[in-house]
Coordinates of C-alpha atoms and ligand atoms in Angstrom, one line a residue:
M1 CA 36.2 -136.9 217.7
T2 CA 37.5 -140.1 218.6
D3 CA 38.0 -141.6 222.5
F4 CA 41.5 -139.4 222.2
P5 CA 39.8 -135.7 223.1
G6 CA 41.2 -133.5 220.6
V7 CA 41.8 -135.6 217.8
F8 CA 38.9 -135.4 215.3
T9 CA 39.0 -138.2 212.3
H10 CA 38.3 -137.1 209.2
P11 CA 35.8 -139.0 206.8
A12 CA 38.4 -140.6 204.9
G13 CA 37.5 -138.5 201.1
E14 CA 35.5 -136.1 202.7
L15 CA 36.9 -132.7 201.3
S16 CA 39.4 -131.2 203.8
N17 CA 38.4 -128.3 206.0
G18 CA 41.7 -127.6 206.8
A19 CA 43.4 -123.7 205.4
V20 CA 46.7 -121.4 205.1
L21 CA 47.5 -118.6 206.6
D22 CA 49.6 -117.6 204.1
I23 CA 51.9 -114.8 206.1
G24 CA 54.0 -113.3 203.5
L25 CA 57.7 -115.1 202.4
K26 CA 60.6 -113.0 204.3
C27 CA 62.5 -115.6 205.2
P28 CA 66.2 -115.7 206.1
H29 CA 67.2 -119.4 205.6
S30 CA 68.2 -121.0 203.0
C31 CA 66.8 -124.7 202.2
A32 CA 68.7 -125.9 198.9
F33 CA 65.8 -126.8 196.6
C34 CA 63.3 -123.9 198.6
Y35 CA 60.4 -123.6 196.0
Y36 CA 60.3 -119.8 196.2
S37 CA 64.4 -119.6 195.4
F38 CA 64.8 -117.3 192.1
L39 CA 61.9 -115.6 193.0
D40 CA 63.3 -111.7 192.3
G41 CA 63.9 -113.2 188.5
G42 CA 67.6 -112.7 189.4
T43 CA 70.4 -115.7 190.1
D44 CA 71.0 -115.1 193.6
Q45 CA 68.7 -117.8 194.9
F46 CA 68.0 -116.2 198.5
A47 CA 67.8 -112.7 197.4
G48 CA 64.3 -112.2 196.4
L49 CA 63.2 -114.3 200.0
R50 CA 65.4 -111.8 201.9
K51 CA 63.6 -108.8 200.0
A52 CA 59.9 -110.2 200.2
S53 CA 57.4 -108.8 202.9
L54 CA 55.4 -109.6 205.2
R55 CA 51.7 -109.2 205.7
S56 CA 50.2 -106.7 207.9
T57 CA 48.8 -108.4 211.8
A58 CA 45.7 -106.6 210.7
D59 CA 45.1 -109.0 207.4
C60 CA 46.3 -111.6 208.8
L61 CA 43.4 -111.1 211.6
E62 CA 41.3 -110.9 208.5
I63 CA 42.3 -114.0 206.8
V64 CA 41.5 -115.9 209.8
R65 CA 38.1 -114.7 211.2
L66 CA 37.4 -114.9 207.2
L67 CA 38.6 -118.8 207.1
A68 CA 36.4 -119.6 210.1
E69 CA 33.9 -118.0 208.8
N70 CA 33.5 -119.2 205.2
G71 CA 33.5 -122.9 207.8
L72 CA 37.2 -124.2 207.8
T73 CA 38.0 -126.2 211.4
H74 CA 42.3 -125.6 211.4
L75 CA 45.1 -123.7 209.4
D76 CA 48.2 -123.9 208.8
I77 CA 51.4 -120.4 209.6
T78 CA 53.0 -120.6 207.0
G79 CA 55.6 -118.3 205.1
G80 CA 58.7 -118.0 204.1
E81 CA 59.4 -118.5 208.8
P82 CA 56.1 -117.3 210.3
T83 CA 58.1 -117.1 213.4
T84 CA 60.0 -113.9 212.2
H85 CA 56.5 -112.1 211.9
P86 CA 56.0 -109.7 215.0
G87 CA 52.6 -110.7 215.3
L88 CA 52.5 -114.1 215.4
A89 CA 51.2 -114.8 219.1
D90 CA 48.4 -112.3 218.2
I91 CA 47.6 -114.6 214.9
V92 CA 47.5 -117.6 217.1
R93 CA 45.5 -116.1 219.8
A94 CA 42.9 -115.2 218.1
A95 CA 42.7 -118.5 215.5
S96 CA 42.4 -120.3 219.0
G97 CA 39.8 -118.1 220.6
L98 CA 37.7 -118.6 217.3
G99 CA 38.2 -122.7 217.1
L100 CA 40.4 -123.0 215.3
G101 CA 42.7 -125.5 215.6
V102 CA 46.3 -123.6 214.2
R103 CA 49.6 -125.1 213.7
V104 CA 53.0 -123.2 212.6
I105 CA 55.2 -124.2 210.3
T106 CA 58.7 -123.9 210.8
L107 CA 62.0 -124.9 210.4
G108 CA 62.7 -124.4 214.5
Q109 CA 65.2 -121.9 214.1
F110 CA 64.0 -119.2 216.6
L111 CA 60.6 -120.3 218.6
L112 CA 63.3 -120.2 221.8
R113 CA 64.3 -117.2 221.4
K114 CA 63.2 -114.2 224.0
H115 CA 59.8 -113.2 223.4
A116 CA 58.1 -110.4 226.2
G117 CA 59.9 -112.2 229.1
G118 CA 59.4 -116.0 228.1
T119 CA 60.2 -117.4 224.9
L120 CA 58.6 -117.6 221.4
L121 CA 57.8 -120.8 222.2
E122 CA 55.8 -120.3 225.6
A123 CA 54.4 -116.9 223.9
L124 CA 52.6 -119.3 221.0
L125 CA 51.6 -122.2 223.3
G126 CA 50.3 -120.0 226.0
A127 CA 48.0 -118.5 223.0
G128 CA 46.4 -122.0 222.4
L129 CA 49.1 -123.0 219.4
T130 CA 47.8 -126.7 218.9
D131 CA 50.1 -128.5 216.5
L132 CA 54.1 -127.7 214.8
L133 CA 55.7 -129.3 211.6
F134 CA 58.7 -128.9 211.8
S135 CA 61.0 -129.0 208.8
L136 CA 63.2 -131.9 209.4
H137 CA 65.6 -132.6 205.8
A138 CA 68.5 -134.0 207.5
A139 CA 70.1 -135.9 210.3
N140 CA 72.8 -134.6 211.8
P141 CA 73.9 -130.9 212.0
D142 CA 76.6 -130.6 209.5
S143 CA 73.8 -132.1 206.6
F144 CA 71.0 -129.6 208.0
R145 CA 73.6 -126.6 208.1
A146 CA 74.2 -127.6 204.4
I147 CA 71.1 -128.5 203.3
C148 CA 68.9 -125.0 204.7
G149 CA 71.6 -123.4 206.1
G150 CA 70.0 -123.9 210.1
S151 CA 70.9 -125.1 213.2
L152 CA 69.6 -129.1 213.9
E153 CA 70.7 -128.2 217.5
N154 CA 67.9 -125.4 217.8
V155 CA 65.1 -127.9 216.5
L156 CA 66.3 -130.6 219.4
A157 CA 66.2 -128.2 221.4
A158 CA 62.6 -127.1 220.9
L159 CA 62.1 -130.5 220.6
D160 CA 62.9 -131.1 224.0
R161 CA 61.0 -128.4 225.6
L162 CA 57.6 -130.3 223.6
D163 CA 58.1 -133.4 224.4
E164 CA 59.0 -132.6 228.2
R165 CA 55.2 -131.5 228.0
G166 CA 53.5 -134.3 225.7
F167 CA 52.8 -132.1 222.9
Q168 CA 53.3 -133.7 220.0
Y169 CA 54.0 -132.3 216.4
G170 CA 55.0 -133.5 212.3
S171 CA 58.0 -133.0 210.3
N172 CA 59.0 -132.3 206.8
T173 CA 61.1 -134.1 204.9
V174 CA 62.6 -132.6 201.2
I175 CA 63.8 -135.6 199.5
T176 CA 66.9 -134.2 197.6
E177 CA 70.0 -136.0 196.5
K178 CA 71.6 -134.8 199.4
N179 CA 69.7 -135.8 201.8
L180 CA 68.8 -139.3 200.5
L181 CA 70.7 -141.7 202.3
Q182 CA 69.5 -140.1 205.8
L183 CA 65.9 -140.8 205.4
P184 CA 66.2 -144.1 207.8
D185 CA 68.1 -142.0 210.5
I186 CA 65.9 -139.5 209.9
A187 CA 62.6 -141.4 210.7
R188 CA 64.6 -143.2 213.3
L189 CA 65.0 -139.0 215.0
A190 CA 61.2 -138.1 214.4
A191 CA 60.2 -141.4 215.8
G192 CA 62.2 -140.9 219.1
R193 CA 60.9 -137.7 219.4
G194 CA 56.9 -136.6 219.2
V195 CA 56.4 -137.2 215.6
Y196 CA 52.9 -138.3 215.0
T197 CA 52.7 -137.5 211.3
A198 CA 55.7 -136.9 209.2
N199 CA 55.3 -136.2 205.0
F200 CA 58.2 -137.0 202.3
I201 CA 58.2 -134.6 199.9
A202 CA 59.7 -135.3 196.6
F203 CA 61.7 -132.5 195.0
N204 CA 60.2 -131.7 192.1
A205 CA 61.0 -129.0 189.8
Y206 CA 58.3 -126.5 189.6
H207 CA 57.9 -122.5 189.6
A208 CA 61.4 -120.6 189.0
W209 CA 63.0 -125.0 189.3
R210 CA 61.5 -125.2 186.1
G211 CA 64.4 -125.8 183.5
Q212 CA 67.4 -125.0 185.9
D213 CA 70.4 -127.4 185.3
Q214 CA 70.5 -126.7 189.1
A215 CA 67.2 -128.9 189.8
K216 CA 68.5 -131.5 188.2
L217 CA 71.4 -132.0 190.5
L218 CA 68.8 -132.2 193.7
Q219 CA 66.3 -134.3 191.9
T220 CA 66.7 -138.3 193.1
S221 CA 65.6 -140.8 191.2
Y222 CA 62.2 -143.3 192.9
A223 CA 64.8 -146.4 192.7
A224 CA 67.6 -144.6 194.3
I225 CA 64.6 -143.5 196.9
R226 CA 62.5 -146.4 197.1
P227 CA 64.9 -148.9 199.5
R228 CA 65.9 -146.4 201.9
L229 CA 62.3 -144.7 202.0
E230 CA 61.0 -148.4 203.0
E231 CA 62.8 -148.3 205.3
A232 CA 61.5 -145.4 206.9
V233 CA 58.6 -145.9 207.0
G234 CA 58.3 -149.0 208.8
I235 CA 60.4 -147.3 211.3
L236 CA 57.4 -144.3 212.1
A237 CA 54.3 -146.7 211.2
A238 CA 56.5 -149.0 214.4
A239 CA 56.5 -145.5 216.4
N240 CA 52.3 -145.4 215.6
A241 CA 52.9 -141.9 213.3
A242 CA 51.5 -141.4 210.1
V243 CA 53.0 -140.8 207.1
N244 CA 52.7 -139.3 203.9
I245 CA 54.8 -139.2 200.8
R246 CA 53.7 -136.2 198.7
Y247 CA 53.6 -135.5 194.4
V248 CA 55.0 -138.6 193.3
P249 CA 52.9 -141.1 190.5
L250 CA 51.2 -143.1 192.4
C251 CA 53.8 -146.7 191.6
A252 CA 56.4 -144.9 192.2
F253 CA 56.5 -146.9 195.6
P254 CA 54.6 -150.0 195.1
K255 CA 54.4 -151.0 198.7
L256 CA 54.0 -147.6 199.8
A257 CA 51.1 -146.4 197.4
R258 CA 48.8 -145.8 200.7
H259 CA 51.1 -142.7 201.5
V260 CA 51.3 -141.5 198.7
V261 CA 49.3 -138.3 198.1
G262 CA 49.7 -136.0 194.6
V263 CA 48.2 -133.0 193.8
L264 CA 44.9 -135.2 193.1
G265 CA 44.4 -136.1 196.7
V266 CA 45.2 -132.6 198.2
P267 CA 41.8 -131.6 198.2
Y268 CA 40.9 -134.7 200.5
D269 CA 43.7 -134.7 202.8
P270 CA 42.7 -133.2 206.0
Y271 CA 45.7 -131.4 206.7
E272 CA 45.7 -130.1 202.9
W273 CA 44.5 -126.8 202.1
R274 CA 40.8 -125.5 201.0
N275 CA 41.5 -121.7 200.0
R276 CA 44.3 -119.5 198.3
C277 CA 47.8 -119.4 199.4
L278 CA 50.9 -117.4 197.4
N279 CA 48.1 -114.1 196.8
H280 CA 50.4 -111.9 199.3
D281 CA 49.2 -108.8 197.4
R282 CA 45.6 -109.9 197.5
E283 CA 42.6 -109.1 199.8
P284 CA 42.1 -111.4 202.6
A285 CA 38.6 -112.6 201.4
Y286 CA 39.7 -113.8 198.0
C287 CA 42.6 -115.4 200.4
A288 CA 40.2 -116.7 202.5
E289 CA 37.8 -118.3 199.8
P290 CA 37.7 -122.1 199.3
L291 CA 38.8 -123.1 196.6
P292 CA 35.9 -125.2 194.4
I293 CA 36.0 -128.4 193.8
P294 CA 33.6 -130.0 190.9
A295 CA 32.0 -133.3 191.5
S296 CA 35.2 -135.2 189.5
G297 CA 37.0 -133.8 192.5
V298 CA 39.7 -132.9 190.4
R299 CA 40.2 -129.4 189.2
D300 CA 40.2 -128.1 185.6
I301 CA 44.1 -127.0 185.5
F302 CA 44.7 -130.8 186.2
A303 CA 41.6 -132.4 184.0
F304 CA 43.6 -135.5 181.2
T305 CA 43.8 -135.4 178.5
P306 CA 45.4 -137.8 175.9
L307 CA 48.1 -137.0 173.4
D308 CA 50.7 -139.4 171.0
E309 CA 54.2 -137.8 171.1
T310 CA 57.6 -138.5 171.9
L311 CA 58.6 -136.1 174.4
Q312 CA 62.4 -134.0 174.3
G313 CA 64.6 -137.1 175.3
G314 CA 62.6 -139.5 173.7
T315 CA 59.6 -140.4 176.4
R316 CA 56.5 -141.7 174.4
V317 CA 53.7 -140.1 176.6
C318 CA 49.5 -141.0 175.7
G319 CA 48.3 -138.3 178.3
M320 CA 49.0 -135.5 180.2
R321 CA 47.3 -132.9 182.8
G322 CA 46.8 -129.9 182.9
D323 CA 49.0 -127.6 180.4
R324 CA 52.2 -130.1 180.0
F325 CA 51.9 -130.1 183.9
K326 CA 52.6 -134.3 183.9
F327 CA 52.1 -136.6 181.6
F328 CA 51.5 -140.3 180.9
P329 CA 53.8 -142.7 180.1
A330 CA 53.0 -144.8 176.6
Q331 CA 52.5 -147.3 179.8
C332 CA 50.1 -146.0 181.4
A333 CA 47.4 -145.9 179.2
D334 CA 45.8 -149.3 180.7
C335 CA 46.7 -149.0 184.0
P336 CA 43.8 -149.1 186.4
A337 CA 44.8 -146.3 188.8
K338 CA 45.4 -143.5 186.1
S339 CA 42.3 -141.8 187.6
A340 CA 43.9 -141.3 190.9
C341 CA 47.8 -140.9 189.3
D342 CA 49.3 -137.3 188.9
G343 CA 51.3 -139.0 186.1
V344 CA 54.9 -138.3 185.7
D345 CA 57.3 -134.9 185.8
P346 CA 58.4 -133.9 182.9
T347 CA 62.0 -132.7 184.5
Y348 CA 61.8 -136.1 185.9
L349 CA 61.2 -137.6 182.5
A350 CA 64.0 -135.5 180.7
R351 CA 66.5 -137.6 183.1
Y352 CA 65.4 -140.5 184.3
G353 CA 62.9 -142.2 181.9
A354 CA 60.3 -143.8 182.4
D355 CA 61.3 -147.3 182.2
E356 CA 60.6 -147.7 186.1
F357 CA 57.1 -146.8 186.1
Q358 CA 54.4 -150.1 185.4
P359 CA 50.8 -150.0 185.8
L360 CA 48.9 -150.7 189.3
D361 CA 46.2 -153.3 189.5
R362 CA 45.3 -151.2 192.4
P363 CA 41.1 -150.2 192.7
T364 CA 40.6 -146.8 193.0
Q365 CA 37.1 -144.1 194.5
G366 CA 38.0 -140.4 192.5
P367 CA 40.6 -139.1 192.5
L368 CA 42.2 -141.6 195.4
L369 CA 43.6 -145.1 195.9
A370 CA 41.1 -147.6 198.1
A371 CA 43.9 -148.0 199.9
R372 CA 44.4 -144.4 201.1
L373 CA 40.5 -144.1 202.0
A374 CA 41.4 -147.1 204.3
Y375 CA 44.7 -146.1 206.1
L376 CA 43.4 -144.2 209.0
P377 CA 46.0 -142.4 210.3
P378 CA 46.1 -139.2 207.7
H379 CA 43.5 -139.0 208.7
L380 CA 43.1 -138.2 212.3
V381 CA 43.5 -134.3 212.7
K382 CA 45.2 -132.7 216.2
M383 CA 42.6 -130.1 217.3
R384 CA 44.1 -129.1 220.5
P385 CA 47.7 -129.1 222.1
E386 CA 47.4 -132.6 224.1
A387 CA 45.7 -134.8 222.0
D388 CA 47.4 -137.7 221.9
M389 CA 48.1 -138.6 218.4
R390 CA 50.1 -141.7 218.5
G391 CA 48.4 -143.1 220.8
A392 CA 44.8 -142.5 218.8
I393 CA 47.1 -144.1 215.8
G394 CA 48.0 -147.4 218.0
H395 CA 44.7 -147.8 219.5
G396 CA 41.9 -147.9 216.4
A397 CA 44.0 -147.3 213.5
N398 CA 46.6 -149.8 213.4
G399 CA 44.3 -152.3 213.8
R400 CA 42.3 -151.5 211.0
D401 CA 45.7 -150.6 208.6
A402 CA 46.9 -154.0 209.5
A403 CA 43.7 -155.2 208.9
L404 CA 42.9 -154.2 205.7
A405 CA 46.4 -154.1 204.3
A406 CA 46.2 -158.4 205.3
R407 CA 43.0 -157.7 202.2
D408 CA 44.8 -155.6 199.9
Ligands
LIG1 S1 62.3 -122.3 205.2 FE1 60.8 -122.3 203.4 S2 60.5 -120.1 202.6 FE2 62.3 -120.2 203.3 S3 64.4 -121.1 202.8 FE3 63.2 -122.8 203.7 S4 61.8 -123.5 202.2 FE4 62.5 -121.3 201.7
LIG2 S1 51.7 -146.7 185.1 FE1 51.1 -144.9 184.9 S2 49.5 -144.0 185.5 FE2 49.8 -145.9 186.6 S3 50.1 -145.6 188.5 FE3 52.8 -145.4 187.1 S4 52.8 -144.1 186.5 FE4 50.5 -143.4 187.7

C-alpha cells in the first residue's frame, strides 16, 4: 500500500493479480461495436445477446471463492450487463468478505433502479463494492444513445451520487468512427467527474466482426485518432487520471507509447485478468484458474513467426503473431520495439495500409516498453471504496512520471 489508504502499488513488470467473473452474456444494450455481436451466428446484431443466459449465483459465488483461493486479489464483474444479475449484491458482498477488491463494469443504466428498499447502487456500495468501470462512449446524450442505445443522463445521475461520496471510478471508451471527434469532450467529461483511470480502446474487428463489412464502418484510422487522443490524454493527465490505450501497434501514437497496452502487455497490467473468461458453460474451477504465463512473458498463441509474403490488399509483411492474428509490415523488421509490439490488425491493414507505421526507437523490457514500466499511474490499484486515487496519482506518480518523461 502507499501513503494513501486503499491504494496498492502493483510492482511494474510483475504479473497481474487481477481476475474476472463473467456473469454471462445476456445484455439489453445495443453497443454498435459490441464484440459479442452476431453471437448466435444470425444477421440480427444483438439477438444472441438478448437470448444469452446468466450464470447462476451459486456458480458465481464458487468462482469468487476459488479466485481468492488461487491468490488473486481483485476482480472485475462483467457480462453482458452485470447489473441485470439478480445475485450481484450477494456476489459483491462475498468477494468483499474474502478481502478481494471488487469492481463492476457497466453501461450505468440501472444503478439507480429500486432495489431492496433503496437503489441498486446503494445496495452494491453497502455490500462493499470497491470500484466501478463505466462505459463512456460519447459526451452528449444524442451520441450516447446512437452509439449504445442507452441514456447518458442515467450515467451522469449515477456519477453524481458517487461524486457526492468522493467515490472514484474508471471509464472505458471504445474509439470508432462514431465518437472520434468527441474524444477531447469525453476526456473533459471524465476529468470533471471522479474518473481516475480512463481506457481508450481502439475498435478491432475481432470475433464475429472479422470479415464483416460493417466493421469497416466502425474502424477508424490511427492517423485520424492521433491528434484527438493526444488532446484527450493531456486533459486527463492534468486531472491526475491514469490513461491506457488498448490494442494498437506501439507506434500508432508515438507520443503516447507509454499509455499503450497490447495483448502482449495485458498479463502485466494490474487491472487485467489472469484467469479465463467467456467460459459460461465450464465449471467454476476451470474459470477461476490463472492462466500460466511463460518466462518470456509471451503466450504461445501470440508467438512471433517470421514471414515473407504480401497480404491481400498489397501489404508486404515480415512476420505475424499467433495464427495470423496480427501482422508486421516490412518496415517492422528492424524495429527496436518489435518484441513488445502486437503488430497490426489484418482488417486494419486491408483498409488503411501500412504507410503510417514507423520503427519506434524505445527500449523494451520483456513484452513491454521500458516507458510503460516507468509510468506509475496505471500501476496504482484501487482496493477500497474511499481510496483517493487521484490524490495518489498526483502525489507520487505524476512527479516521478514527469522526471522520467524528461529523460525519454
Ligand atoms: S454493454 Fe457490453 S455486452 Fe452489452 S451490448 Fe454493450 S458492449 Fe455488448
Ligand atoms: S514499426 Fe512495427 S514493430 Fe515497430 S512499433 Fe510499429 S508496428 Fe510495432
